[in-house]
Every structure is written in C-alpha cells, then in structure tokens.
Amino acid sequence: MKKLINKPENFVKETVEGILLAHPKDLKMVNNNFRCLVRADEKKAGKVAIATGGGSGHLPTFLGFVGYGLADGVSVGNVFASPSSECMYEVDKAIDNGAGVLHLYGNYGGDIMNFRMAQDMCEMDDIEVEEVMVTDDVASAPKGSESKRRGVAGLFFAYKIAGAACEKMYSLKEVKNVAEKTVSHTRTMGVALTSCIVPQVGKATFSIGEKEMEIGMGIHGEPGIQRTELKSSDEVVEIMVNKIVEDLPYKNGDEVAILINGLGATPKEELYIAYRKTYTILKNLGISVYKNYIGEFATSMEMAGMSITLLKLDNELKELLDAPAYSPFFNQ
Amino acid sequence: MKKLINKPENFVKETVEGILLAHPKDLKMVNNNFRCLVRADEKKAGKVAIATGGGSGHLPTFLGFVGYGLADGVSVGNVFASPSSECMYEVDKAIDNGAGVLHLYGNYGGDIMNFRMAQDMCEMDDIEVEEVMVTDDVASAPKGSESKRRGVAGLFFAYKIAGAACEKMYSLKEVKNVAEKTVSHTRTMGVALTSCIVPQVGKATFSIGEKEMEIGMGIHGEPGIQRTELKSSDEVVEIMVNKIVEDLPYKNGDEVAILINGLGATPKEELYIAYRKTYTILKNLGISVYKNYIGEFATSMEMAGMSITLLKLDNELKELLDAPAYSPFFNQ
C-alpha cells in the first residue's frame, strides 16, 4: 500500500484536522466533533440550509462543497462508509436558520438509512427537513429505473444549483424542486483503469489487468457495464457520451454544462483530451456547451480513471449555475 | 501503460486543443501555433509582461499560470522537453506591451539555452528582456550552490508575486528584483512513491520497489537524496520540512506561505495530512503560516508523491501574494 499516511485508523481524523488548520475561516466543527462540520461564516436568518455527507475518500466531495452558494454542513464518515445519524442530526440543528434543511446526498443504502433517522430526530425538534437523492450514474441501473441509480460526480451540480437557490432565498419547497430538476437533468458515466486502496483494508478494492479498463465502474469500485481491453481515449469518450446522451431526450440547440472529473490518479492532461472529444461529439449532435468544469470533483483516492457528467440546462439552471460560490475547494 | 490517451505523439497537441476549447476567453494561440499561447484578454499598455514555458506533463505548470496577475504567455514543449526558441520569441513579441518582458522559468539546461536564444532575437527587435530562473529544489544541490538547483513547484510563488507586481505597473527592473527576492526566499523538497510514464516512451521513467520511496526526487524523476523504505507521513514531512527550514535563516516570529503540492496520483486527503504536520512543526519553531495552498500545482503526470514549498514572507511579498489572480487553473 503506497500511501503517504500515518496509522490507517487515523486517516479521516488527520485529514479533517489538516483541513481545519488550513481553512479556519471557512469550516468549523459542531460540538468539537471532527465528523460534523459546518460553514464558519455568519448564518443568514430565513435562508434554507443544505446538509450533505457520506463516506470519506472522495475529496473534494463531500466536505469540499460546504461554503457560500453551496452546502451549509456535512457529516464525515469513515472511508467509503456512511456517517452516523447522530452526526447528521447535530449538523442539521447547527445549520438550520428557521427555514428548514434539505438533505442532499448520493443514493447509497447506509446514507439513506442514517439521513432518514436524522430527519425523524429533527421532526421532534420542529426542524423541517426534506431530502433529494442524487442518482446520476447511468451505468448503475437501466433507463426506467433511474431512482435505483447511484450518486456520483453529478452531486456537484446539485450542490451548485441548490446552494445558489438557497442564497437567493428560495423556500424549502422551491429549493427541493430545483434540486430535483437538477438531478433529473444530470447524467454521469465513469471509467476506471486501476483500483484504489482503502487505508484500513490495505489492499486493492478490486483487481484489474494491466491492459484492462472497466467502463461504468462506481466510485467505490462497484461493477460497471463493460470490462474491456484498454481503448483509446476517443473510443472510451464516445461510448460514455453516447450512453449519457441517449438517456435523456436531447434536441438540436440544447445547452449543457459538462463536468470532466478525475477519479484521483488521472492527469489533468488526460481530462482535457477527453474534454476535446466530448465537445466535438456534442457539437456534431447540435448540443452546445454553456459551461465546463474540468478537474477533480469526486475522487476515489488514488484510482485512475474519470467520469463525464452532462447537465442539460434551462434558463433557471443557467442562472443558478452562474451564481457565485466559494469553498476552500471551489471558487467561481 | 495505463493512460486515457490517443496516439502518444498527439498527447500534447490534443491536451492543448482541449484547453483552448474549454477556455477560449482566457487563452489564445500566437500564429495559430498550439505551442505558443498567450492571454486572450486585452493587453495593458506599459505593463511588463511575463513569459514562461517548459516541457509538458506538469499541469497546471506551466500554461495553467497564464492569466490575470500571473504570466502573460507560455511556450509549450513536448513531455519533459524544452519548447523551441522560435516559439519563445513569438510569445515575447505577442505579449510585449512596450515595457519589456521577463523570462521566468525553471533552471533546466534546454530551457536556459532556448530562452537565451529568444532573448537575443528580441534584442534585435528592441524588445527588452530580462530573466529570472527559479531554483527552489533544495534536494538538487547543496547550500552554497543555490544557483545549480532545479526549479520545481516553487515556480508558482514566482508567477504569483511577479505577476502581481506587473499588474501594479512595476518597471521591468523592479519586477525582476521582486522575482529574484521570491526565488531567494523559496525552498521546496519533494518525495516520490511511484514513477510516471512518458507517453511516447511507454514505460516507467524509473523503477522503485513496492515498499520504497525516494526523498528529494525531481519532477522528471531526477535522483533524490535518499531511497528508503516507506515511512509514515509524519516522518517524511519532518525530514522534508527540517531540510527546507535549515536552508534559510529563520527566526521566531517569521511568517511563511506554504504550498503542499501533489505530484499527480496522491489524493488530497494525503496532502492535508501532510499540511497538518507541516503546520505543527513550523508552529513549534515559532514560524506562523500566513497563507496556504494545497493541491496540484506542478505535477509529473501520474506520479504518486508530493512536494512541500515554503516562501518566507516580508510585507512586500505578502501584499503581492494577496493580490487577485485568475487563470483557468487558478483563482484567488
């Protein structure tokens, strides 16, 4: 296991300690618990708050998207493991501004169970909580079963849009609606070239040959749709983009935001080579790129690979996407 | 070779094509040559311009630091190879605002030769050119031989400070002076856990055992100062930071900017674990952290490892470091 870490059992704690030392004006703990983090700036009365969370090992997801125009608080689990409902409940209480809280997170069993328990606890405190689950991974369930799909890098668009809606003082119901619209317009597909290693496990999560890649693999190493020999970047991008575009009705003249996301070990050079092909395929379909994001947004530690996400835009989504946002990991 | 690329010989061209498609408002070519890139925004008469350049494979270095408050133009070489003097000369002509050009680049033989040939060509056109070479890698030559040291991630601080000085309309001599001061105050040390693979070579640049690391290794795989068994993050950081701090006179009360730079495959989590220890060591020495930068600034494609850079600050450097800057790869 080639990692620059100390004791594996301290991986998450020491990561968060480093983040809090580096960004004390941006993030703070609730109840001195490093697993419960919230924005450090002043709260805004009447603003809907967004809580998120999930397992560690995906930086900047999840905690990196706590900030202005994004989420307000986050619960931090162990690597690839859900945080506790108690932590989620403490975060909800800390971020509520009297206008309710949206639980915005990826569709994974442990997270669903715990966020719903926290929601029940909030109900007893008269804190209104709604939830929107992100289900953008087209490889994880067929068309028609969208609600069974996993949440991956497309979470970023949900944070960005819903977070901007909160800053514009949308009501809880309105924030929920626009987050649901974002999810319904977002599709992602990934490809993995190598495995990652969970620190406390100490060996690769899955094995993959020196000349193989897996198209559609999830960010925890969940099986994809095709284990194949290494293909060229253009070939891989074509498979991925076609699968994404087929999954929604697109027509000539549509506009999208593109996210080319590195899973950890993949150089930025390769992400731009993938952007080049993505752009060209879309152009040939009459789809134009309104905005692009290229870099690491949702990683699997040191996994090599990438994902491509398209968000189909309308005027409301464009306005919210363009709104300013800032966290220690994102600045627009 | 597990890379998401097309033909290896097209790696640089396709990378730059992707970047130009993604950021047309920020970067443009000179003479339709993808190896000669300059800022796409309006030029400012009388402003000193900064030209940089070097081999590819280090994104965001070099071309990612062309932008407002940073460099004005860049020459793009093949992977780990110097760009041509002709390209440098074309960039110099394109960015000159009548106040002269600073060649700001890392201390490597091919780059020196070509930048100096370009400087000679500019002289014949009456474009005044000065040069500052960045020599921040303490592992590459002993104390007393600072001018022989390689330039690595510390280049970022030179771009940031000198770029801010240009926007504040410093003269060419003044920009050169503050860039030289920045270099004389900057020290970096790296550690590598795995090799990278140059696309056109197709195999690892160097071999390193499954349980080994190399402290002090350069960003092209140049030999470091210690090949050793894998140590804990805290142990490695202690070796690196001590070596950096010993190299300059530091006293109680000094302030620094820290750059924790990932070499490519190292997760952000590990960079923050390293920041935590760096911060603590410095605190115990009475050195306080004025500002921190944590992420990928100068990579070696998919190499696993990191570097730590300290910039010792004074009031002028703090003011220039705090000035706004923007490129597609950097936003402060």
XYZ file of C-alpha atoms in Angstrom:
664
model
C 0.000 0.000 0.000
C 1.823 3.107 -1.244
C 0.271 5.950 0.689
C 1.645 8.972 2.496
C -0.318 8.383 5.685
C 0.205 7.594 9.346
C -1.898 4.957 11.127
C -4.708 3.904 8.766
C -7.265 4.236 11.567
C -6.364 7.940 11.874
C -6.692 8.704 8.153
C -10.013 10.554 8.327
C -9.301 12.341 11.593
C -5.919 13.631 10.434
C -7.309 14.661 7.047
C -10.022 16.753 8.694
C -7.542 18.185 11.214
C -5.387 19.330 8.311
C -8.389 20.867 6.587
C -9.498 22.720 9.720
C -5.957 24.044 10.312
C -5.764 25.188 6.688
C -9.230 26.762 6.443
C -10.302 28.039 9.888
C -12.274 30.950 8.404
C -14.319 28.621 6.220
C -15.130 25.496 8.233
C -15.745 24.695 11.873
C -16.772 21.688 13.943
C -20.092 21.187 15.731
C -19.652 20.100 19.382
C -15.919 19.758 18.814
C -16.588 16.666 16.675
C -14.397 16.474 13.550
C -17.074 14.403 11.824
C -19.655 17.229 11.989
C -18.570 20.287 10.006
C -20.400 23.475 9.098
C -19.683 26.805 7.431
C -17.733 29.146 9.694
C -19.163 32.363 8.297
C -22.225 34.113 9.655
C -25.613 32.418 9.324
C -28.377 34.155 7.375
C -31.794 34.181 9.049
C -34.523 32.660 6.903
C -32.150 31.000 4.422
C -32.805 27.343 3.679
C -29.776 25.248 4.691
C -28.300 22.266 2.874
C -26.837 19.303 4.722
C -24.809 16.655 2.971
C -22.451 13.858 3.874
C -21.142 10.426 3.084
C -18.037 8.317 3.306
C -14.526 9.783 3.145
C -12.023 9.215 0.352
C -13.768 11.327 -2.290
C -12.302 14.808 -1.769
C -13.406 17.418 -2.659
C -16.719 15.527 -2.276
C -18.358 15.871 0.230
C -16.889 18.370 2.675
C -15.210 20.402 -0.021
C -18.603 21.640 -1.178
C -19.533 23.286 2.098
C -19.349 27.022 1.548
C -21.068 30.120 0.187
C -23.571 29.225 -2.517
C -23.086 25.511 -1.846
C -23.905 23.278 1.156
C -24.010 24.534 4.757
C -22.930 21.454 6.666
C -21.537 17.963 6.212
C -21.262 14.705 8.115
C -17.984 12.884 7.578
C -17.927 9.079 7.552
C -15.018 6.688 7.522
C -13.584 5.815 4.114
C -16.455 4.644 1.895
C -18.752 4.319 4.957
C -21.799 6.331 5.965
C -21.543 8.874 8.783
C -23.838 8.402 11.784
C -27.386 9.715 12.084
C -26.400 11.469 15.333
C -23.786 13.492 13.488
C -26.271 14.359 10.732
C -28.778 15.486 13.365
C -26.188 17.708 15.090
C -25.290 19.279 11.742
C -28.968 19.872 10.916
C -29.530 21.673 14.222
C -26.394 23.757 13.748
C -27.215 24.949 10.221
C -30.986 25.474 10.428
C -31.892 29.157 10.001
C -35.561 28.652 10.736
C -36.398 27.917 7.098
C -35.710 24.194 7.095
C -32.963 21.915 5.875
C -32.502 19.984 2.646
C -30.679 16.659 2.925
C -28.824 16.460 -0.378
C -26.736 13.325 -0.857
C -25.945 10.338 -3.050
C -28.163 7.268 -3.315
C -26.399 4.699 -1.073
C -28.113 2.410 1.440
C -26.268 3.417 4.611
C -26.573 7.124 3.888
C -30.314 6.829 3.205
C -30.943 4.997 6.467
C -28.955 7.481 8.540
C -30.207 10.668 6.872
C -33.787 9.463 7.414
C -33.158 8.728 11.074
C -31.716 12.241 11.427
C -34.809 13.598 9.665
C -37.011 11.862 12.242
C -34.968 13.350 15.083
C -35.281 16.823 13.537
C -39.032 16.409 13.268
C -39.235 16.073 17.044
C -37.376 19.405 17.304
C -39.722 21.026 14.762
C -36.950 21.432 12.203
C -38.452 20.869 8.770
C -36.310 18.533 6.646
C -36.730 17.486 3.026
C -34.441 15.206 1.043
C -33.190 14.931 -2.508
C -31.050 11.987 -3.509
C -28.660 12.283 -6.401
C -28.911 9.369 -8.857
C -26.784 10.411 -11.823
C -24.792 7.242 -12.648
C -26.368 5.841 -15.828
C -24.237 2.691 -15.610
C -25.732 1.597 -12.286
C -29.329 0.882 -13.357
C -31.197 0.885 -16.674
C -33.418 3.633 -18.045
C -36.789 3.389 -16.340
C -35.107 2.566 -13.016
C -33.497 5.973 -12.529
C -34.290 6.046 -8.817
C -32.072 2.987 -8.279
C -29.012 4.671 -9.700
C -26.018 5.627 -7.567
C -24.966 9.229 -6.984
C -21.515 10.134 -8.278
C -19.834 13.307 -9.556
C -23.171 14.845 -10.612
C -23.653 15.674 -6.932
C -21.542 18.748 -7.660
C -24.214 20.226 -9.932
C -26.880 19.588 -7.292
C -24.797 21.437 -4.656
C -24.091 24.302 -7.030
C -27.683 24.812 -8.186
C -29.466 24.177 -4.889
C -26.854 26.184 -2.975
C -27.377 29.168 -5.263
C -31.158 28.823 -4.823
C -30.704 28.979 -1.032
C -28.631 32.162 -1.284
C -31.410 33.656 -3.432
C -33.790 32.870 -0.538
C -35.886 30.247 -2.301
C -38.240 28.439 0.118
C -37.505 24.848 1.196
C -40.059 23.544 -1.269
C -38.562 25.630 -4.081
C -35.014 24.501 -3.252
C -36.180 20.907 -3.243
C -37.895 21.378 -6.603
C -34.868 22.879 -8.302
C -32.583 20.213 -6.792
C -34.910 17.515 -8.150
C -34.922 19.172 -11.549
C -31.112 19.257 -11.485
C -30.962 15.551 -10.666
C -33.467 14.731 -13.402
C -31.294 16.652 -15.909
C -27.924 15.176 -14.807
C -26.284 12.031 -16.182
C -22.804 10.649 -15.439
C -20.723 7.752 -16.624
C -17.311 6.678 -15.335
C -14.368 4.546 -16.395
C -11.725 3.026 -14.113
C -8.199 1.953 -15.051
C -6.887 0.995 -11.625
C -8.304 0.266 -8.201
C -7.958 2.359 -5.088
C -6.881 1.051 -1.687
C -8.961 1.684 1.425
C -6.353 2.560 4.113
C -7.723 0.218 6.781
C -8.029 -2.632 4.276
C -4.529 -2.147 2.884
C -5.046 -3.854 -0.462
C -6.764 -3.052 -3.761
C -10.584 -2.971 -3.622
C -10.746 -4.935 -6.884
C -8.247 -6.391 -9.328
C -7.953 -5.288 -12.915
C -5.415 -6.415 -15.511
C -2.528 -4.288 -16.769
C -4.282 -3.964 -20.137
C -7.888 -3.709 -18.953
C -10.320 -0.931 -18.109
C -13.827 -1.057 -16.699
C -16.443 1.223 -18.202
C -19.226 2.285 -15.882
C -17.467 1.416 -12.649
C -18.755 3.169 -9.499
C -16.656 5.381 -7.250
C -16.277 2.654 -4.631
C -15.360 0.043 -7.235
C -18.938 -1.140 -7.851
C -19.131 -3.232 -11.061
C -19.559 -1.350 -14.305
C -21.144 -2.418 -17.554
C -18.108 -3.494 -19.567
C -14.698 -4.913 -18.639
C -12.632 -4.474 -21.789
C -9.092 -4.130 -23.112
C -7.635 -0.610 -22.909
C -9.178 1.548 -25.621
C -8.114 4.935 -26.903
C -9.433 7.985 -25.084
C -11.583 8.960 -28.077
C -13.175 5.499 -28.180
C -13.908 5.490 -24.448
C -15.352 9.006 -24.521
C -17.572 8.092 -27.437
C -19.025 5.114 -25.566
C -19.582 7.179 -22.437
C -21.054 10.287 -24.045
C -23.378 8.309 -26.294
C -24.702 6.391 -23.304
C -25.277 9.643 -21.398
C -26.986 11.452 -24.267
C -29.256 8.518 -25.134
C -30.572 8.527 -21.582
C -32.365 11.876 -21.863
C -34.308 13.441 -24.687
C -31.875 15.893 -26.302
C -32.636 18.021 -29.320
C -30.683 20.255 -31.644
C -29.943 23.563 -29.907
C -29.870 22.221 -26.350
C -27.250 23.575 -23.971
C -25.314 21.643 -21.345
C -22.777 22.068 -18.584
C -20.006 19.482 -18.741
C -18.044 18.084 -15.840
C -14.943 16.041 -16.688
C -13.975 14.577 -13.333
C -10.684 12.888 -12.486
C -11.016 9.935 -10.103
C -7.659 10.577 -8.432
C -4.570 9.495 -10.354
C -5.539 10.664 -13.822
C -3.523 13.680 -15.012
C -5.300 16.902 -15.995
C -3.770 16.492 -19.449
C -5.901 13.371 -19.979
C -9.044 15.125 -18.733
C -8.569 17.836 -21.353
C -8.006 15.243 -24.072
C -11.375 13.778 -23.014
C -12.987 17.232 -22.998
C -11.825 17.794 -26.575
C -13.656 14.685 -27.791
C -16.735 15.292 -25.629
C -17.072 18.804 -27.030
C -16.762 17.543 -30.601
C -19.336 14.764 -30.198
C -21.840 17.195 -28.683
C -21.200 19.774 -31.366
C -21.996 17.172 -34.014
C -25.276 16.485 -32.218
C -26.165 20.181 -32.174
C -25.672 20.419 -28.397
C -23.642 23.404 -27.234
C -21.510 23.727 -24.116
C -22.616 26.595 -21.896
C -20.050 25.966 -19.176
C -17.362 23.422 -18.363
C -15.717 22.130 -15.194
C -12.568 20.039 -15.616
C -10.623 18.660 -12.656
C -11.157 16.552 -9.553
C -14.652 16.871 -8.081
C -15.470 13.378 -6.770
C -12.486 11.061 -6.409
C -11.799 7.526 -5.216
C -8.486 8.340 -3.578
C -5.735 7.139 -5.934
C -7.970 5.439 -8.525
C -7.002 6.113 -12.154
C -9.970 6.932 -14.348
C -12.507 9.650 -14.944
C -16.185 10.376 -15.248
C -18.134 12.556 -17.634
C -21.271 14.359 -16.458
C -23.721 16.344 -18.544
C -26.291 18.684 -17.026
C -28.988 19.671 -19.506
C -29.728 23.343 -18.926
C -32.705 25.661 -18.961
C -32.749 29.362 -18.090
C -33.294 28.831 -14.368
C -30.472 26.290 -14.131
C -28.128 28.556 -16.093
C -28.771 31.490 -13.783
C -28.173 29.394 -10.672
C -25.095 27.719 -12.148
C -23.601 31.149 -12.901
C -24.152 32.477 -9.370
C -21.007 32.986 -7.286
C -19.896 30.165 -4.987
C -16.923 29.687 -2.753
C -15.428 26.973 -0.563
C -11.806 26.080 0.225
C -12.044 23.584 -2.652
C -14.141 25.511 -5.171
C -14.122 29.124 -6.265
C -16.278 30.524 -9.028
C 0.912 1.957 -19.930
C -2.467 2.760 -18.372
C -3.387 6.114 -19.795
C -6.566 7.577 -21.247
C -4.912 8.935 -24.367
C -4.951 8.519 -28.135
C -1.711 8.311 -30.129
C 1.177 9.168 -27.788
C 2.649 11.551 -30.372
C -0.572 13.617 -30.220
C -0.657 13.876 -26.411
C 0.475 17.499 -26.153
C -1.444 18.741 -29.185
C -4.721 17.173 -28.043
C -4.230 18.404 -24.481
C -3.792 21.978 -25.677
C -6.713 21.649 -28.112
C -8.900 20.590 -25.188
C -7.685 23.520 -23.110
C -8.338 26.038 -25.903
C -11.833 24.618 -26.493
C -12.558 24.818 -22.778
C -11.123 28.287 -22.128
C -11.414 30.401 -25.290
C -11.895 33.621 -23.320
C -8.701 33.067 -21.366
C -6.068 31.670 -23.737
C -5.271 32.010 -27.415
C -2.581 30.853 -29.815
C 0.073 33.008 -31.469
C 0.298 32.449 -35.247
C -2.135 29.547 -34.947
C 0.591 27.511 -33.205
C -0.690 25.442 -30.276
C 2.761 25.572 -28.697
C 2.676 29.373 -28.332
C -0.090 30.553 -26.012
C -0.905 33.961 -24.582
C -3.624 35.607 -22.520
C -6.761 36.245 -24.538
C -7.866 39.342 -22.617
C -6.922 42.857 -23.571
C -3.294 43.941 -23.280
C -2.370 46.806 -20.965
C -0.010 49.384 -22.411
C 3.129 49.895 -20.361
C 2.685 46.742 -18.287
C 5.713 44.482 -18.010
C 4.898 41.052 -19.454
C 5.990 37.669 -18.154
C 6.855 34.785 -20.477
C 7.320 31.273 -19.211
C 7.466 27.775 -20.620
C 8.926 24.335 -20.376
C 8.107 20.719 -21.046
C 4.560 19.327 -20.884
C 3.297 16.833 -18.340
C 3.252 19.170 -15.334
C -0.226 20.738 -15.467
C -1.166 23.235 -14.169
C 2.511 24.189 -14.624
C 3.324 25.919 -16.961
C 0.421 27.023 -19.117
C -2.065 26.952 -16.257
C -0.387 30.011 -14.764
C -1.035 32.261 -17.736
C -3.692 34.720 -16.673
C -4.503 37.926 -14.831
C -1.910 38.648 -12.132
C 0.231 35.749 -13.347
C 2.201 35.136 -16.565
C 1.217 36.598 -19.947
C 2.446 33.907 -22.308
C 3.874 30.411 -22.418
C 5.798 28.148 -24.759
C 4.700 24.538 -24.655
C 7.271 21.778 -25.145
C 6.812 18.060 -25.609
C 6.557 15.985 -22.448
C 9.571 16.817 -20.250
C 11.288 18.583 -23.198
C 12.055 22.253 -23.753
C 9.974 24.276 -26.211
C 11.799 25.930 -29.110
C 13.440 29.340 -29.029
C 11.339 30.353 -32.048
C 8.169 29.750 -30.104
C 9.520 31.709 -27.134
C 10.409 34.594 -29.435
C 6.916 34.634 -30.984
C 5.382 34.673 -27.498
C 7.680 37.507 -26.396
C 6.677 39.625 -29.391
C 2.993 38.904 -28.807
C 2.965 39.827 -25.123
C 5.312 42.816 -25.041
C 3.466 45.996 -24.062
C 6.437 48.252 -24.658
C 7.745 47.838 -21.117
C 9.801 44.698 -21.662
C 9.438 41.009 -20.911
C 10.610 38.881 -18.007
C 11.555 35.287 -18.852
C 10.529 33.428 -15.712
C 11.201 29.693 -15.773
C 12.794 26.724 -14.059
C 16.515 26.020 -14.091
C 16.886 23.287 -16.755
C 19.572 23.177 -19.456
C 17.364 23.061 -22.548
C 15.085 25.807 -21.318
C 18.037 28.074 -20.482
C 19.571 27.647 -23.914
C 16.314 28.330 -25.728
C 15.127 31.231 -23.591
C 18.517 32.925 -24.085
C 18.356 32.466 -27.852
C 14.886 34.017 -27.796
C 16.276 36.865 -25.693
C 18.942 37.507 -28.361
C 16.280 37.543 -31.084
C 14.204 40.028 -29.068
C 17.224 42.259 -28.645
C 17.401 42.683 -32.410
C 13.750 43.811 -32.303
C 14.477 46.246 -29.453
C 12.327 44.281 -27.018
C 13.981 44.439 -23.626
C 14.144 41.013 -21.957
C 15.392 40.053 -18.503
C 15.400 36.597 -16.980
C 14.872 35.041 -13.563
C 15.391 31.330 -13.095
C 13.609 29.509 -10.332
C 15.938 27.270 -8.287
C 13.838 26.158 -5.322
C 14.604 22.414 -5.051
C 16.884 22.057 -2.002
C 17.496 18.378 -2.770
C 19.128 19.077 -6.117
C 22.298 20.884 -4.965
C 23.823 21.715 -1.585
C 23.634 25.008 0.269
C 26.156 27.385 -1.273
C 25.318 26.095 -4.751
C 21.770 27.503 -4.867
C 22.105 28.603 -8.484
C 22.571 24.964 -9.553
C 19.262 23.875 -8.082
C 16.327 22.798 -10.231
C 13.076 24.729 -10.369
C 10.031 22.825 -9.157
C 6.687 23.759 -7.550
C 8.110 26.995 -6.112
C 7.683 28.434 -9.615
C 4.093 29.069 -8.584
C 5.138 31.648 -5.994
C 7.361 33.385 -8.545
C 4.447 33.635 -11.011
C 2.088 34.861 -8.320
C 4.399 37.537 -6.908
C 5.950 38.769 -10.164
C 2.566 38.658 -11.918
C 1.032 40.843 -9.212
C 3.972 43.249 -9.493
C 3.332 43.565 -13.257
C -0.355 44.374 -12.679
C 0.758 47.056 -10.193
C 2.860 48.522 -13.024
C 6.285 47.848 -11.535
C 9.086 48.512 -14.043
C 10.968 45.594 -15.631
C 13.872 46.094 -13.221
C 11.505 46.153 -10.254
C 9.658 43.035 -11.417
C 12.981 41.272 -11.863
C 14.084 42.320 -8.373
C 10.947 41.092 -6.658
C 11.030 37.815 -8.639
C 14.649 37.302 -7.540
C 13.703 38.039 -3.957
C 10.886 35.494 -4.222
C 13.276 32.846 -5.540
C 15.810 33.607 -2.808
C 13.036 33.154 -0.186
C 11.554 29.942 -1.654
C 12.597 26.387 -0.818
C 10.978 23.110 -1.928
C 11.521 19.450 -1.274
C 9.727 16.518 -2.871
C 9.119 12.836 -2.294
C 8.110 10.242 -4.901
C 6.360 6.911 -4.299
C 5.864 5.809 -7.891
C 7.199 6.724 -11.303
C 5.355 8.398 -14.121
C 5.284 7.202 -17.721
C 6.184 9.489 -20.600
C 3.547 8.695 -23.283
C 5.992 8.344 -26.163
C 8.318 6.156 -24.051
C 5.531 3.924 -22.805
C 7.253 2.590 -19.691
C 8.128 3.893 -16.231
C 10.841 6.588 -16.150
C 12.472 4.848 -13.183
C 11.803 1.758 -11.098
C 11.027 1.872 -7.417
C 10.099 -1.022 -5.138
C 6.610 -1.674 -3.759
C 7.842 -0.681 -0.288
C 10.210 2.128 -1.224
C 10.037 5.894 -1.554
C 12.592 8.410 -2.774
C 13.007 11.622 -0.841
C 14.164 14.614 -2.838
C 13.302 13.227 -6.251
C 12.862 15.781 -9.054
C 9.693 16.232 -11.091
C 11.154 14.377 -14.069
C 12.433 11.533 -11.919
C 15.861 13.057 -11.257
C 17.608 11.265 -8.370
C 16.805 12.447 -4.863
C 18.867 12.335 -1.708
C 17.528 9.205 -0.031
C 15.957 5.984 -1.335
C 14.338 4.442 1.713
C 11.611 2.089 2.901
C 8.129 3.635 3.085
C 7.919 5.860 6.141
C 4.885 7.375 7.812
C 3.641 10.709 6.510
C 4.710 12.469 9.711
C 8.248 11.085 9.436
C 8.582 12.090 5.782
C 7.207 15.578 6.403
C 9.604 16.044 9.307
C 12.606 15.174 7.122
C 11.408 17.467 4.329
C 10.428 20.475 6.423
C 13.605 20.351 8.514
C 15.720 20.293 5.368
C 13.790 23.268 3.963
C 13.936 25.348 7.141
C 17.662 24.693 7.716
C 18.415 26.086 4.283
C 17.420 29.660 5.111
C 17.915 31.721 8.226
C 14.548 31.572 10.019
C 13.797 33.197 13.350
C 10.980 33.139 15.843
C 8.087 35.250 14.534
C 8.757 34.717 10.830
C 5.793 34.211 8.514
C 5.582 31.868 5.543
C 3.297 30.807 2.732
C 3.074 27.034 2.386
C 2.457 25.084 -0.778
C 1.658 21.382 -0.395
C 1.766 20.131 -3.959
C 0.508 16.773 -5.205
C 2.645 15.223 -7.955
C -0.331 13.617 -9.699
C -1.716 10.454 -8.125
C -1.625 11.484 -4.476
C -5.092 12.100 -3.009
C -5.959 15.474 -1.496
C -6.591 13.664 1.787
C -2.881 12.830 1.997
C -1.878 16.410 1.172
C -3.946 17.660 4.108
C -2.411 15.048 6.421
C 0.967 16.468 5.355
C -0.235 20.036 5.911
C -1.266 19.153 9.454
C 2.265 18.019 10.344
C 3.948 20.869 8.444
C 1.860 23.409 10.332
C 2.704 21.803 13.670
C 6.463 21.646 13.029
C 6.516 25.300 11.999
C 4.416 26.334 14.978
C 6.918 24.663 17.290
C 9.676 26.681 15.591
C 7.770 29.925 16.122
C 7.056 30.264 12.375
C 3.486 31.163 11.527
C 1.555 30.363 8.379
C 0.256 33.472 6.616
C -1.307 31.630 3.707
C -1.554 28.081 2.403
C -2.039 26.467 -1.000
C -2.871 22.756 -1.041
C -3.487 20.835 -4.258
C -1.828 20.123 -7.580
C 0.400 22.951 -8.812
C 3.328 21.189 -10.541
C 2.744 17.542 -11.380
C 4.600 14.715 -13.079
C 1.548 13.241 -14.773
C 0.509 10.178 -12.741
C 3.432 10.141 -10.300
C 2.477 9.467 -6.667
C 4.174 11.794 -4.226
C 4.188 15.393 -3.125
C 6.370 18.388 -2.524
C 6.418 20.952 0.239
C 7.384 24.557 -0.513
C 7.905 27.370 1.958
C 8.083 31.008 0.924
C 9.493 33.233 3.660
C 7.487 36.435 3.629
C 8.053 40.138 4.152
C 5.482 42.919 3.781
C 6.046 43.423 0.058
C 5.733 39.699 -0.671
C 2.576 39.427 1.448
C 0.905 42.279 -0.399
C 1.744 40.797 -3.804
C 0.748 37.297 -2.729
C -2.650 38.619 -1.592
C -3.362 40.420 -4.886
C -6.092 38.910 -7.042
C -5.093 36.466 -9.760
C -7.039 34.373 -12.198
C -6.387 31.726 -14.819
C -8.431 28.698 -15.910
C -6.380 26.679 -13.400
C -6.054 29.165 -10.535
C -8.492 31.571 -8.955
C -7.736 33.681 -5.914
